[in-house]
XYZ file of C-alpha atoms in Angstrom:
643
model
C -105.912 -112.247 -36.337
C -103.006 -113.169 -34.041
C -102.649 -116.821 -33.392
C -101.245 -117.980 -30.104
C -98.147 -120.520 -30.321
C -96.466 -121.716 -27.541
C -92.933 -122.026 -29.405
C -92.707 -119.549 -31.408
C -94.073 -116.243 -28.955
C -90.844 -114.601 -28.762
C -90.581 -113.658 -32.651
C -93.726 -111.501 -32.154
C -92.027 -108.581 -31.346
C -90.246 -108.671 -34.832
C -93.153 -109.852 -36.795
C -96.343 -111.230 -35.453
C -96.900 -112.896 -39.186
C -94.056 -115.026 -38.214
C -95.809 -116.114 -35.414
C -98.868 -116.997 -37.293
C -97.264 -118.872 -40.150
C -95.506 -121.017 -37.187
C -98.740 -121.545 -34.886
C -100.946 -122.855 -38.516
C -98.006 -125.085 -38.549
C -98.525 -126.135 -35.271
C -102.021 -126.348 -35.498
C -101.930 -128.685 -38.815
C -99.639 -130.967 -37.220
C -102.017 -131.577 -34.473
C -104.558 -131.709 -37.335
C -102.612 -134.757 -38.538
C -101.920 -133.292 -41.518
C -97.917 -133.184 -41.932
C -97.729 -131.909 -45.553
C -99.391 -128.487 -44.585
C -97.717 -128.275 -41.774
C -94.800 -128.522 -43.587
C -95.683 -126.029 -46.716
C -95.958 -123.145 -43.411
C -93.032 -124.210 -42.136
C -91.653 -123.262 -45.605
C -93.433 -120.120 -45.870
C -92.222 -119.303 -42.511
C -88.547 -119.476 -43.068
C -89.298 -117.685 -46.381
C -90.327 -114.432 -44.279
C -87.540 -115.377 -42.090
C -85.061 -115.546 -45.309
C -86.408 -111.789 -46.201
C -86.340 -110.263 -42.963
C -82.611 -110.899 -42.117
C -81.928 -109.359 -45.466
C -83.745 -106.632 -44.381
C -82.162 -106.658 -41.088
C -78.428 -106.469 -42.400
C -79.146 -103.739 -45.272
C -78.885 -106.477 -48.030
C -80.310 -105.313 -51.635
C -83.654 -106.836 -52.552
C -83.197 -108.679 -55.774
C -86.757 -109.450 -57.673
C -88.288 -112.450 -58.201
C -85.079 -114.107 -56.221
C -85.700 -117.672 -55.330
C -84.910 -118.953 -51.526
C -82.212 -121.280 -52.662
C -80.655 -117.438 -53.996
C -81.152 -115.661 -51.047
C -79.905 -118.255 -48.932
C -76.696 -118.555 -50.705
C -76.608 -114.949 -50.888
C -76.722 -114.721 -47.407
C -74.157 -117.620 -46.569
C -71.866 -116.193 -49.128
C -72.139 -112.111 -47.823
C -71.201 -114.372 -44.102
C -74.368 -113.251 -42.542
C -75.302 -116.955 -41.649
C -73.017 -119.738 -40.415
C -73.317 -123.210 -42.328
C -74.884 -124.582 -38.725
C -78.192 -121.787 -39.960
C -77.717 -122.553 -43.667
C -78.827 -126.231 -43.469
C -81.515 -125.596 -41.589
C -82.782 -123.248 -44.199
C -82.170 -125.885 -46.866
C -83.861 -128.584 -44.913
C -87.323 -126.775 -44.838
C -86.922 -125.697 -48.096
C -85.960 -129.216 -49.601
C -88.886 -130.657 -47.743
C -91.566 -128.436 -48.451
C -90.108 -128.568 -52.255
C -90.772 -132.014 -52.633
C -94.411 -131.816 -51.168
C -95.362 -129.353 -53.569
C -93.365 -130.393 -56.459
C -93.113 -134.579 -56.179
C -96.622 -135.264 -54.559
C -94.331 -136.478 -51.664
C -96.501 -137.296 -48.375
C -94.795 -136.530 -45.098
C -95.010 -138.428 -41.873
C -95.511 -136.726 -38.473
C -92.021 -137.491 -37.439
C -90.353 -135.827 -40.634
C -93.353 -132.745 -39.263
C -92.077 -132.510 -35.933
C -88.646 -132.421 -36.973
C -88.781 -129.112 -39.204
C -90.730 -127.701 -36.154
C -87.919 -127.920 -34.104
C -85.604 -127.071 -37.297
C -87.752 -123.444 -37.794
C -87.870 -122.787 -33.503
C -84.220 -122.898 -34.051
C -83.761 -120.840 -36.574
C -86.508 -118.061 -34.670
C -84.195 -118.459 -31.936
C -81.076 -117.345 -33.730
C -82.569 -114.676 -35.641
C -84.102 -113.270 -32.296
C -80.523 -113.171 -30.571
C -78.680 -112.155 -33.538
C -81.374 -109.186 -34.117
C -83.096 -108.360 -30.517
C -81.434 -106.255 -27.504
C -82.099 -109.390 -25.429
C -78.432 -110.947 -26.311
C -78.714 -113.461 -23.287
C -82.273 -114.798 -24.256
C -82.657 -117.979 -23.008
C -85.510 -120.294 -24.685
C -87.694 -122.726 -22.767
C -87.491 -125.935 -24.072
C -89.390 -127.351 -26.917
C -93.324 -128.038 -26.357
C -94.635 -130.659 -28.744
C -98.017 -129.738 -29.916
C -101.169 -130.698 -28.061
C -104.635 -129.941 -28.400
C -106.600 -127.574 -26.530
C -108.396 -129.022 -23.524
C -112.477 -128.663 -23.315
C -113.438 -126.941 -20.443
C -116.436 -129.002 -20.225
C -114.206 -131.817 -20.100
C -111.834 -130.392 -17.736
C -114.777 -129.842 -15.158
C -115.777 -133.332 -15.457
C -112.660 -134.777 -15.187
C -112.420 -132.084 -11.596
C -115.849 -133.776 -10.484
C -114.904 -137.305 -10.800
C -112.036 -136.844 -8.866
C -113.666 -134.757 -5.991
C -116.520 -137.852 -6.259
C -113.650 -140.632 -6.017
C -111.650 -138.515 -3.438
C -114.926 -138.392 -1.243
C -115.431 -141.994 -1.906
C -112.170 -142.772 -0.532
C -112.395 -140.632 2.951
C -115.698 -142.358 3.737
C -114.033 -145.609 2.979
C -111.422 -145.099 4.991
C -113.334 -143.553 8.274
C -115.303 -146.833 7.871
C -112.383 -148.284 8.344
C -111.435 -146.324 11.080
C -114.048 -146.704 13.301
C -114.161 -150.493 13.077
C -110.412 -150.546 14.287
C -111.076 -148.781 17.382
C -114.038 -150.802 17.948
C -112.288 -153.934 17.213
C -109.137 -152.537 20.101
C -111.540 -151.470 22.181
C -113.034 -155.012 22.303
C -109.465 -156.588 22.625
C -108.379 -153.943 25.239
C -111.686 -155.344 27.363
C -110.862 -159.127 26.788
C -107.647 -158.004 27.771
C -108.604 -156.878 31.068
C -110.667 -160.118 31.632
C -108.405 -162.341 30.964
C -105.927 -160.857 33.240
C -108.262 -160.442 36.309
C -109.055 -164.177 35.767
C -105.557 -164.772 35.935
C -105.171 -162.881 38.635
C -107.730 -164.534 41.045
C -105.979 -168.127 39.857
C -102.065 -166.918 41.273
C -104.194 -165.920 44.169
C -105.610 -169.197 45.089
C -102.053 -171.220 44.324
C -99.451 -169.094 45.761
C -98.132 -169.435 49.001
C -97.605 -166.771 51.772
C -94.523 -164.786 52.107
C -93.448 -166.656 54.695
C -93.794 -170.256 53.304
C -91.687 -168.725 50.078
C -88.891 -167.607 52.361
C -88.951 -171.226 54.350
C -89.072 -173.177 51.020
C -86.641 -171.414 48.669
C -83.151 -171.637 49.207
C -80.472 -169.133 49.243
C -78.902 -168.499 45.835
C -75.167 -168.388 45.231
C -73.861 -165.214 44.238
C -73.069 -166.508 41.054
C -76.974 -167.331 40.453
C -77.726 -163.793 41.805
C -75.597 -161.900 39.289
C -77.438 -164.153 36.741
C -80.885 -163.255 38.065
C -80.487 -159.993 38.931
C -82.139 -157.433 36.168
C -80.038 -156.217 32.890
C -77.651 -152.894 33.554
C -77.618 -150.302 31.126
C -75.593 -151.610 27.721
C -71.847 -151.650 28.545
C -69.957 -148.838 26.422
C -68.541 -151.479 24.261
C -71.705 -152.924 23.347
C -73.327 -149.741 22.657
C -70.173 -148.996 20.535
C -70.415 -151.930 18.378
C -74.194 -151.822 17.897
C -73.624 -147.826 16.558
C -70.711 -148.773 13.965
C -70.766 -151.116 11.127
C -72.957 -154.271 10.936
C -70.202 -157.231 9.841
C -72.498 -158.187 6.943
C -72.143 -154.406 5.301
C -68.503 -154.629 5.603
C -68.264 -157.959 3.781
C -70.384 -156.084 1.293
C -68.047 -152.890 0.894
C -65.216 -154.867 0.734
C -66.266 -156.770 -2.049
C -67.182 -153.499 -3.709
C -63.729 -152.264 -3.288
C -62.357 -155.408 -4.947
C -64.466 -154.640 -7.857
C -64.057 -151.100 -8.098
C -59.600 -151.252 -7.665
C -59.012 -155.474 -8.591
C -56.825 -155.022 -5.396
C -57.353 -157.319 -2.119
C -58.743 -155.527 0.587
C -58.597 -156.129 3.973
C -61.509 -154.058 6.013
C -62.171 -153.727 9.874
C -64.715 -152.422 12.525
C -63.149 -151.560 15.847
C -64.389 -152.482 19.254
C -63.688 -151.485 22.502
C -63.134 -153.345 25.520
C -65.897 -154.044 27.807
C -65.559 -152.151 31.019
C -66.144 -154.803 33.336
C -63.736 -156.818 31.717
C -60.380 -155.010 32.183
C -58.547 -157.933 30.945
C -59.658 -157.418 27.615
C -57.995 -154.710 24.857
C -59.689 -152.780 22.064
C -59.761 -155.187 18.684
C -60.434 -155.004 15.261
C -62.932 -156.960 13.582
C -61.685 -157.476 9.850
C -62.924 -158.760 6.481
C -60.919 -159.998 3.879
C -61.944 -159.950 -0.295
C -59.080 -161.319 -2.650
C -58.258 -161.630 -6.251
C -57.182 -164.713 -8.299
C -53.265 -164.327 -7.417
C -53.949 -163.558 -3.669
C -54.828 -166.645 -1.796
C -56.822 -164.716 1.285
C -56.830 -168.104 4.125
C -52.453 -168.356 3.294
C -52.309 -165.241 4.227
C -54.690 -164.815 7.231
C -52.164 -168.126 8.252
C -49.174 -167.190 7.200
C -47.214 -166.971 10.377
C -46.376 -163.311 11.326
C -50.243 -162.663 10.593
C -51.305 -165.385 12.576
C -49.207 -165.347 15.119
C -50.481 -161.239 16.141
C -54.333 -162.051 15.256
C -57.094 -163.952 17.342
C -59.685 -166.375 15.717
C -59.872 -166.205 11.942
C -60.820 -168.394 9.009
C -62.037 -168.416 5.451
C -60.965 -169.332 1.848
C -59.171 -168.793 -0.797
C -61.304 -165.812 -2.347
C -62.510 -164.354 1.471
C -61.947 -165.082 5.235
C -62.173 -162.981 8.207
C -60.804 -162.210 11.535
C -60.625 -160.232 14.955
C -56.645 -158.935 16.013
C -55.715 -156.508 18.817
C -55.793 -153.092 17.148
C -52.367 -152.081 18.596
C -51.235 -155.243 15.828
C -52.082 -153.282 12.919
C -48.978 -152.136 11.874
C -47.523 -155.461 12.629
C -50.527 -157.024 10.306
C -49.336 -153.997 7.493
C -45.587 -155.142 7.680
C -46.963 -159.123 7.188
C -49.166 -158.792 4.614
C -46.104 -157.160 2.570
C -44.264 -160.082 3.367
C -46.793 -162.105 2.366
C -47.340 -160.360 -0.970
C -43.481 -160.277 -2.125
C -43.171 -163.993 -0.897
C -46.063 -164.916 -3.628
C -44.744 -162.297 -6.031
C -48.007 -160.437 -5.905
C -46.987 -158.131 -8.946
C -48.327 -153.870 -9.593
C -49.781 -156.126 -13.017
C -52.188 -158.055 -10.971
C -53.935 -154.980 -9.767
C -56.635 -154.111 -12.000
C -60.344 -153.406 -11.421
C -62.657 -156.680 -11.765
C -66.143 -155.753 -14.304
C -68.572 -158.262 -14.066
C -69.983 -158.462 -17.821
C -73.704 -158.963 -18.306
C -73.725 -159.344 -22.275
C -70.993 -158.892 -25.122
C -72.729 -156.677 -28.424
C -71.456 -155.370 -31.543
C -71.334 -151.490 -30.795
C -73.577 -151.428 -34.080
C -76.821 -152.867 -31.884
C -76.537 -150.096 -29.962
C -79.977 -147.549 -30.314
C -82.168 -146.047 -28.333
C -84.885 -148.874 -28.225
C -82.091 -151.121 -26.326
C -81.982 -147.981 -23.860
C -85.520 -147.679 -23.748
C -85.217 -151.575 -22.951
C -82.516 -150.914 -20.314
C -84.619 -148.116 -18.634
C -87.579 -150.885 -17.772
C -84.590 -152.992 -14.823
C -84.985 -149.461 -13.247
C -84.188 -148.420 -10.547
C -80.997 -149.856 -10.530
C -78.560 -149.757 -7.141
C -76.902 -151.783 -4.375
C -78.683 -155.591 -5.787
C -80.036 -154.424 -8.992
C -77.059 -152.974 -10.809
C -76.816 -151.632 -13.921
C -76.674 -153.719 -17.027
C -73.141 -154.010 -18.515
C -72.249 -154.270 -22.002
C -68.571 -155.479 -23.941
C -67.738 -154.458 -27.454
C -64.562 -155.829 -28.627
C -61.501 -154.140 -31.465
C -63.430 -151.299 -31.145
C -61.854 -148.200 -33.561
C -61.317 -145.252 -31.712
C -62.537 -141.955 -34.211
C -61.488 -139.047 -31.836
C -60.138 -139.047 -28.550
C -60.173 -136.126 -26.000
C -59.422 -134.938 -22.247
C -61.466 -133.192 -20.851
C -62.294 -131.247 -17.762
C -60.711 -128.291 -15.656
C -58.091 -128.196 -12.966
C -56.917 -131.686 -12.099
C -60.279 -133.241 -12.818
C -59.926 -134.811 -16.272
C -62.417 -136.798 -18.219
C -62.102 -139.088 -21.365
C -64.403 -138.484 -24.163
C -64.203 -141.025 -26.687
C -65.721 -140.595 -30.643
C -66.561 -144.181 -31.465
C -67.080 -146.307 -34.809
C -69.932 -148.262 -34.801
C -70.145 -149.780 -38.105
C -72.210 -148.035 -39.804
C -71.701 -144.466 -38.037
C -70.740 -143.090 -34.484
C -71.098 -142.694 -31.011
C -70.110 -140.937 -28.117
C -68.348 -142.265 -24.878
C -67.246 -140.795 -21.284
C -64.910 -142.123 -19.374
C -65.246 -139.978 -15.793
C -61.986 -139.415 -14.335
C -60.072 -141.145 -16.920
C -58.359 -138.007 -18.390
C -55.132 -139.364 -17.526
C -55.112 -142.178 -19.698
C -55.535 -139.928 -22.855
C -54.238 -140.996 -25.518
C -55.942 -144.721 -25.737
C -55.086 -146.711 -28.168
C -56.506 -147.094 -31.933
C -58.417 -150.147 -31.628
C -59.881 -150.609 -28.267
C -62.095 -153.275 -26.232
C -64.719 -151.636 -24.053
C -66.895 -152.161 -21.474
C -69.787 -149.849 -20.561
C -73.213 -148.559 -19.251
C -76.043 -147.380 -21.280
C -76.746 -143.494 -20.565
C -79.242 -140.866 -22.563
C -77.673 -137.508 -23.653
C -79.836 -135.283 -24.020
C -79.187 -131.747 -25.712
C -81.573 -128.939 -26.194
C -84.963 -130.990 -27.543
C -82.611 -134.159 -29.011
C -82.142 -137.313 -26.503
C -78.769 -140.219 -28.219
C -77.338 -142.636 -26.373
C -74.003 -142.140 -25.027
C -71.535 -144.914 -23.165
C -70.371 -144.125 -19.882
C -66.975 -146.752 -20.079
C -66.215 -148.293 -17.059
C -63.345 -150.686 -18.579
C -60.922 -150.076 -21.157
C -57.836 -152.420 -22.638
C -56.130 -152.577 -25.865
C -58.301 -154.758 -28.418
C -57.053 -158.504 -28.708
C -59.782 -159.809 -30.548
C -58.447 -159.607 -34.183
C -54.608 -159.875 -35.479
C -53.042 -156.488 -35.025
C -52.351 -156.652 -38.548
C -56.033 -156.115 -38.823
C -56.053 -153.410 -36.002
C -53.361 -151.335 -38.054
C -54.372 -147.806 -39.553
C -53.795 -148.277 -43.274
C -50.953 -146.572 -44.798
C -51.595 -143.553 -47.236
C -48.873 -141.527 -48.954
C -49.511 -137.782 -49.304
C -47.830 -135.537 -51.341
C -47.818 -132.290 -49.170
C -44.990 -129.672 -49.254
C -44.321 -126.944 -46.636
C -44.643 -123.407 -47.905
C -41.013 -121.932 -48.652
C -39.702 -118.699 -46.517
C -41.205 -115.606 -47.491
C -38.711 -112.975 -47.719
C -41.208 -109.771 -48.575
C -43.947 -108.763 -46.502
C -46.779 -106.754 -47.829
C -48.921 -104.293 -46.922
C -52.255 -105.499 -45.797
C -55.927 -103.317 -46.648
C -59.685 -104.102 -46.519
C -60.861 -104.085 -50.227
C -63.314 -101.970 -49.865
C -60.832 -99.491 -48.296
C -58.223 -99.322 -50.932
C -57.182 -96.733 -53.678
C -58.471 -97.341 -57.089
C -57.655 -98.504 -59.422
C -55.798 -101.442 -57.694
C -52.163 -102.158 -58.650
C -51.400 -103.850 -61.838
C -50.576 -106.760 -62.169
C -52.677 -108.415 -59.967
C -53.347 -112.085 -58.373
C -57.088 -112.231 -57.920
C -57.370 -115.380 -55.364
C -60.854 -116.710 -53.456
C -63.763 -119.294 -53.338
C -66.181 -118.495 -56.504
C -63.694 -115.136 -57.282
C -65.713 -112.736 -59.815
C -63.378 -112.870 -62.585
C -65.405 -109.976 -64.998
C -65.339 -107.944 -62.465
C -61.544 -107.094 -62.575
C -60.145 -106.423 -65.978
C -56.225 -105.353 -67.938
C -53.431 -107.547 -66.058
C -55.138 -109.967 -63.926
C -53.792 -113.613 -63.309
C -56.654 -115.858 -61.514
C -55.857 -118.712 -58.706
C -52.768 -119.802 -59.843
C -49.617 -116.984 -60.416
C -47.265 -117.374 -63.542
C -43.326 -118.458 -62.972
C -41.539 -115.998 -62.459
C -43.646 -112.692 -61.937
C -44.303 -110.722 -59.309
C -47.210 -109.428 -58.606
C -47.889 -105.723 -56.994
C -50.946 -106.954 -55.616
C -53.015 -110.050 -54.624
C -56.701 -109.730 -53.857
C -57.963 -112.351 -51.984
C -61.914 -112.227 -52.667
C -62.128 -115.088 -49.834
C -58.788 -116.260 -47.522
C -57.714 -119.262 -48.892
C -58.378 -122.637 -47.255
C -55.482 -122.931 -45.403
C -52.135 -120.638 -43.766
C -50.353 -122.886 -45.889
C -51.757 -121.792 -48.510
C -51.395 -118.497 -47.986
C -47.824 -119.019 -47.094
C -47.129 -120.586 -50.911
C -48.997 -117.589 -52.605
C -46.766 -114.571 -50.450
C -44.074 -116.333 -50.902
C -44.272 -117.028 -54.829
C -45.733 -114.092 -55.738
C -43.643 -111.329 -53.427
C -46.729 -108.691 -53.729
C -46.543 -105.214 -52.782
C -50.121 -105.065 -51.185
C -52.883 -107.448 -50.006
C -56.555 -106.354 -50.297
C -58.568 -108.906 -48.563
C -62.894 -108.930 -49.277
C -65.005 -109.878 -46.286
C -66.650 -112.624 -48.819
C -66.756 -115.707 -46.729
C -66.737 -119.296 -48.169
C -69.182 -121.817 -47.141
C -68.154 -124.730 -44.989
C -69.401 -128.127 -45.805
C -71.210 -130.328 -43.260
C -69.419 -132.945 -41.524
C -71.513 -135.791 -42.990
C -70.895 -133.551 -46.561
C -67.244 -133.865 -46.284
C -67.098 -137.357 -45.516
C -68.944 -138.161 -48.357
C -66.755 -136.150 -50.261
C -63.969 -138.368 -48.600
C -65.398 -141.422 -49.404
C -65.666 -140.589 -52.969
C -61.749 -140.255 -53.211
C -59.725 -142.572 -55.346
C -57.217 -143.727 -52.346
C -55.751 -146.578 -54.831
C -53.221 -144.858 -56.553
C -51.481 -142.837 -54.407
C -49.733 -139.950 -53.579
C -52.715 -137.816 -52.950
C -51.757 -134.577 -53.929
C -53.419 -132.703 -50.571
C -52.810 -129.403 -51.527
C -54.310 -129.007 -54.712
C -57.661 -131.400 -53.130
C -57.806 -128.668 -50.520
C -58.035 -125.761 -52.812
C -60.030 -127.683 -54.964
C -62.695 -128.366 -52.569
C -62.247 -125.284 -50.382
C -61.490 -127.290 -47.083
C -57.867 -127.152 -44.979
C -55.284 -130.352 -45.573
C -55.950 -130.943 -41.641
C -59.695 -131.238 -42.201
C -59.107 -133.801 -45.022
C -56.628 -135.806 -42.745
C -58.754 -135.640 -39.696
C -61.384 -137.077 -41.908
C -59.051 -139.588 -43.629
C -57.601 -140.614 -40.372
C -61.424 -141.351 -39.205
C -61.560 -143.979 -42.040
C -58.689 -145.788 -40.378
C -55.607 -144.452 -42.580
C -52.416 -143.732 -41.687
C -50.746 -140.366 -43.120
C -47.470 -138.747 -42.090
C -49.117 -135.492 -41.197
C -49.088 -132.975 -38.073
C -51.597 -134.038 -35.215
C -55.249 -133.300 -35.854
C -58.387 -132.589 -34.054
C -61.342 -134.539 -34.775
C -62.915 -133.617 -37.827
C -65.676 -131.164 -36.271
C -63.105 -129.700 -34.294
C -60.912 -129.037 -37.764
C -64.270 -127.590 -39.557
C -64.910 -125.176 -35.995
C -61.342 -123.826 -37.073
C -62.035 -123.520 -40.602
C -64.329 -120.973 -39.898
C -62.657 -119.090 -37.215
C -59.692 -118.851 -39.921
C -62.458 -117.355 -42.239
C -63.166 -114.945 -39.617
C -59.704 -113.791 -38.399
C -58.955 -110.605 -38.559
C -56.543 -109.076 -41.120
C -54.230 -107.004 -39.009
C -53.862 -110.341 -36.669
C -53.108 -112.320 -39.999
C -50.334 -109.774 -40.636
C -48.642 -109.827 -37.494
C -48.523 -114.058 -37.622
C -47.317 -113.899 -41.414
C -44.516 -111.754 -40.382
C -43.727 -113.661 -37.132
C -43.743 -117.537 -38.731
């Protein structure tokens, strides 16, 4: 029997057994019953383990555990590491249910759902026609609605909706009888009113005898209102004075510069006297004293009223002054040594925080001042020395972005500065000031800062800001002078060349036999062949062995080594002994498999200092790692015989 699942649909086509293992998942979870759930979700990417064996021609071994065929298939390169943990999650989880009498919460449940609709989407792209498949987005469980239910719920609401016309025709009906009753009072009162002017006011021709003649003067005053002079009309279209004040203090906020702002208005036509003016409002900052300079004399002498203060003031000038005003106001700026230093943008901090008090339930908090605008802005929060992890520019053309990799403490999080590309690189130790935003990607919502103010930290002794000094003991590969010839493995003559180098992550030793060095070649002899069973972990590396070796050929496997996690390789990081340096990085990068870059990225993370080419951040050094595992050989040729 085919069970319906609303996130797991698409694998049908491959295996409708899938489907059913992930809906009984589903269906226990709603059940409230987490470890179950979790013992299908196992069994699930069990089947799943199988059928991309299947899929990709790989032999069937019997009785082979997961954890083998998972390790089989990272090693053969068939999954990435991203695919490989998410195997090992379900499997470690639904291990210790079974095994440890662990109980599961619905959280931990809900997670490995999300793990296994992953992993159901991969497998369907890598192994369907339908490349482009797009998902829809994760549904979380719920249970079936009752139809009986669902037809009460309908007739309450028809009942309530009914309720509520009747209500309101009620209501109707008494307003109009309530304005039909004022509309007749109405007319009574003014027919009473009527017959009382009738009885008191005098004939035409006692009103001509007893009311004198006005002056012209009183008869422009009486006469009825024109139309709205242009001017007037003008003014009442543009901007209110009040909103100006208001974007001109915005401006001050937004640049830190002072601003002066003005509404033009025209002349009244009937006054031909008058000339078009400008109607301005003034915002300064702490070193520009706005009343001095609204009085300073060629200002003052070219404007009309004006007044204010030392922060504000305002004024109305002739608009044919304005470049007049322009050429004072620099006057007035290099006469109080207004320097380009004074000019930066004014942020009105709401509350300083250690960046480690950052989570989602102070978002969640954040979200309830919503809806935040023009008198309700958004909170604003200061962090101060800051260390910066990774720092990037991002964006096309000329629009750049900053995105900042943070330490918090006790991990990391992500900032964007918008439009701040240009200030990339910031410095190591940073204060910050920022808004609270939710990221979400795919099914997973973090908080994220979008910065808003950035300066070098001052809060600690720059001593204390410093990146720690580490010495590394790192050597450039020497010049190879003989290039070999380059072959797939599995392409070349046999038996291979003797003697050989055999080189590679977890190398089968007993498979190769008669003069065979392993890892590390002997002083002194050259070798008519290396076989690399993986690439090494680095060019360097593979610039040493070429160079010390001199082999005639290169056979290189398509055995691919895995690539550790990034939390992993911290930990692995962590673990060094850093106190009794040099660190010899070479030998710890064939040791653990990962590129000297990689372990300095991740070193430099944990605040050292090490004289060492630039590095990416250390995801961005691991995303290299394995497009170095997949290069291809011919391309590796050409660059070996080119550097």
């Amino acid at each position: 029997m085919e069970i319906q699942s609303a996130n797991f649909s698409f694998l049908r086509e491959h295996d409708p057994q899938l489907v059913n293992l992930a809906a009984r998942a589903e269906q226990f979870f709603l059940d409230d019953d987490s470890n179950t759930c979790i013992i299908k979700l196992r069994q699930f990417a069990e089947r799943l383990a199988k059928l991309i064996a299947a899929n990709t021609g790989l032999s069937q071994v019997p009785k082979e555990a997961q954890l083998e065929l998972i390790q089989r298939l990272r090693r053969e390169g068939i999954i990435s590491s991203e695919v490989d943990d998410l195997f090992h999650s379900i499997r470690k989880a639904g291990n210790d249910i079974v095994h440890e009498n662990r109980n599961a919460d619905s959280h931990e449940a809900l997670t490995l759902l999300k793990d296994a609709r992953y992993l159901g989407i991969w497998f369907h792209r890598t192994f369907s026609r339908d490349k482009d498949f797009r998902a829809k987005p994760f549904v979380r469980p719920v249970a079936p609605t009752d139809p009986t239910d669902e037809i009460e719920r309908l007739k309450a609401d028809a009942d309530r909706v009914r309720l509520e016309n009747e209500q309101k025709e009620i209501a109707l009906r008494s307003a109009e009888a309530k304005a039909r009753q004022a509309e007749a009072e109405k007319q009574r009162l003014e027919k009473i009113l009527r017959d009382q002017r009738g009885e008191i006011d005098p004939s035409p021709r006692e009103e001509k005898a007893s009311t004198p003649s006005p002056s012209p003067k009183e008869k422009k005053a009486l006469s009825p209102s024109s139309s709205p002079k242009r001017g007037e009309k003008r003014k009442r279209e543009g901007w209110h004075h009040g909103v100006i004040g208001i974007v001109a203090s915005r401006l001050v906020e937004r640049y830190g510069a002072p601003v002066f702002i003005g509404s033009y208005e025209d002349a009244h036509e009937d006054h031909p006297d008058q000339v078009d003016t400008v109607r301005f409002s003034v915002r300064g900052i702490p070193e520009f004293h706005v009343f001095q300079a609204i009085e300073y004399e060629p200002v003052k002498s070219i404007r009309l009223k004006g007044g204010g203060h030392k922060a504000a003031g305002g004024f109305t000038m002739p608009a044919a002054n304005l470049e007049k005003l322009r050429q004072g106001l620099r006057e007035f700026a290099d006469r109080e040594n207004i320097l380009p230093s004074h000019i930066s943008p004014l942020i009105n901090v709401d509350v300083r925080v250690d960046l480690s008090d950052i989570s989602m339930t102070l978002l969640q908090e954040c979200d309830r001042l919503q809806p935040c605008g023009l008198g309700n802005a958004d909170p604003v929060f200061y962090s101060e020395n800051v260390r910066v992890i990774s720092q990037q520019a991002r964006g096309k053309d000329k629009v750049k972005h900053l995105a900042l990799e943070l330490d918090t403490g006790n991990g990391k999080i992500k900032a964007i500065a918008w439009r701040w590309g240009e200030y990339c690189p910031v410095p190591n130790y940073i204060d910050i000031a920022y808004k609270l935003r939710a990221n979400q990607w795919q099914d997973t919502t973090s908080v994220e800062l979008e910065v808003v103010g950035i300066r070098e930290a001052k809060g600690m002794d720059n001593s204390q800001n410093s990146p720690k000094p580490l010495q590394l003991q790192y050597k450039p590969a020497p010049v190879i002078t003989k290039f070999p010839q380059w072959q797939k493995l599995s392409e070349a003559p046999r038996p291979l060349p003797r003697p050989l180098l055999l080189y590679g992550y977890e190398r089968p030793a007993e498979k190769f036999k008669g003069e065979v060095d392993c890892d590390r070649p002997r002083k002194e002899q050259n070798y008519a062949a290396i076989v690399f069973w993986t690439l090494p972990p680095s060019f360097t590396h593979l610039q040493w062995l070429i160079a010390m070796t001199k082999p005639d050929h290169i056979y290189v496997s398509d055995h691919v080594p895995p690539i550790p996690s990034i939390e992993n390789l911290r930990q692995q990081i962590l673990s060094l002994d850093l106190k009794n340096p040099p660190l010899n990085l070479l030998e710890l990068s064939q040791q653990w498999w990962i590129s000297p870059s990689a372990i300095v990225a991740g070193l430099r993370e944990l605040g050292y200092s090490c004289q060492f080419p630039n590095t990416l951040s250390l995801e961005a050094e691991l995303l290299k790692m394995q497009k170095w595992n997949d290069i291809d050989i011919n391309k590796l040729a050409n660059i070996i015989e080119c550097s």
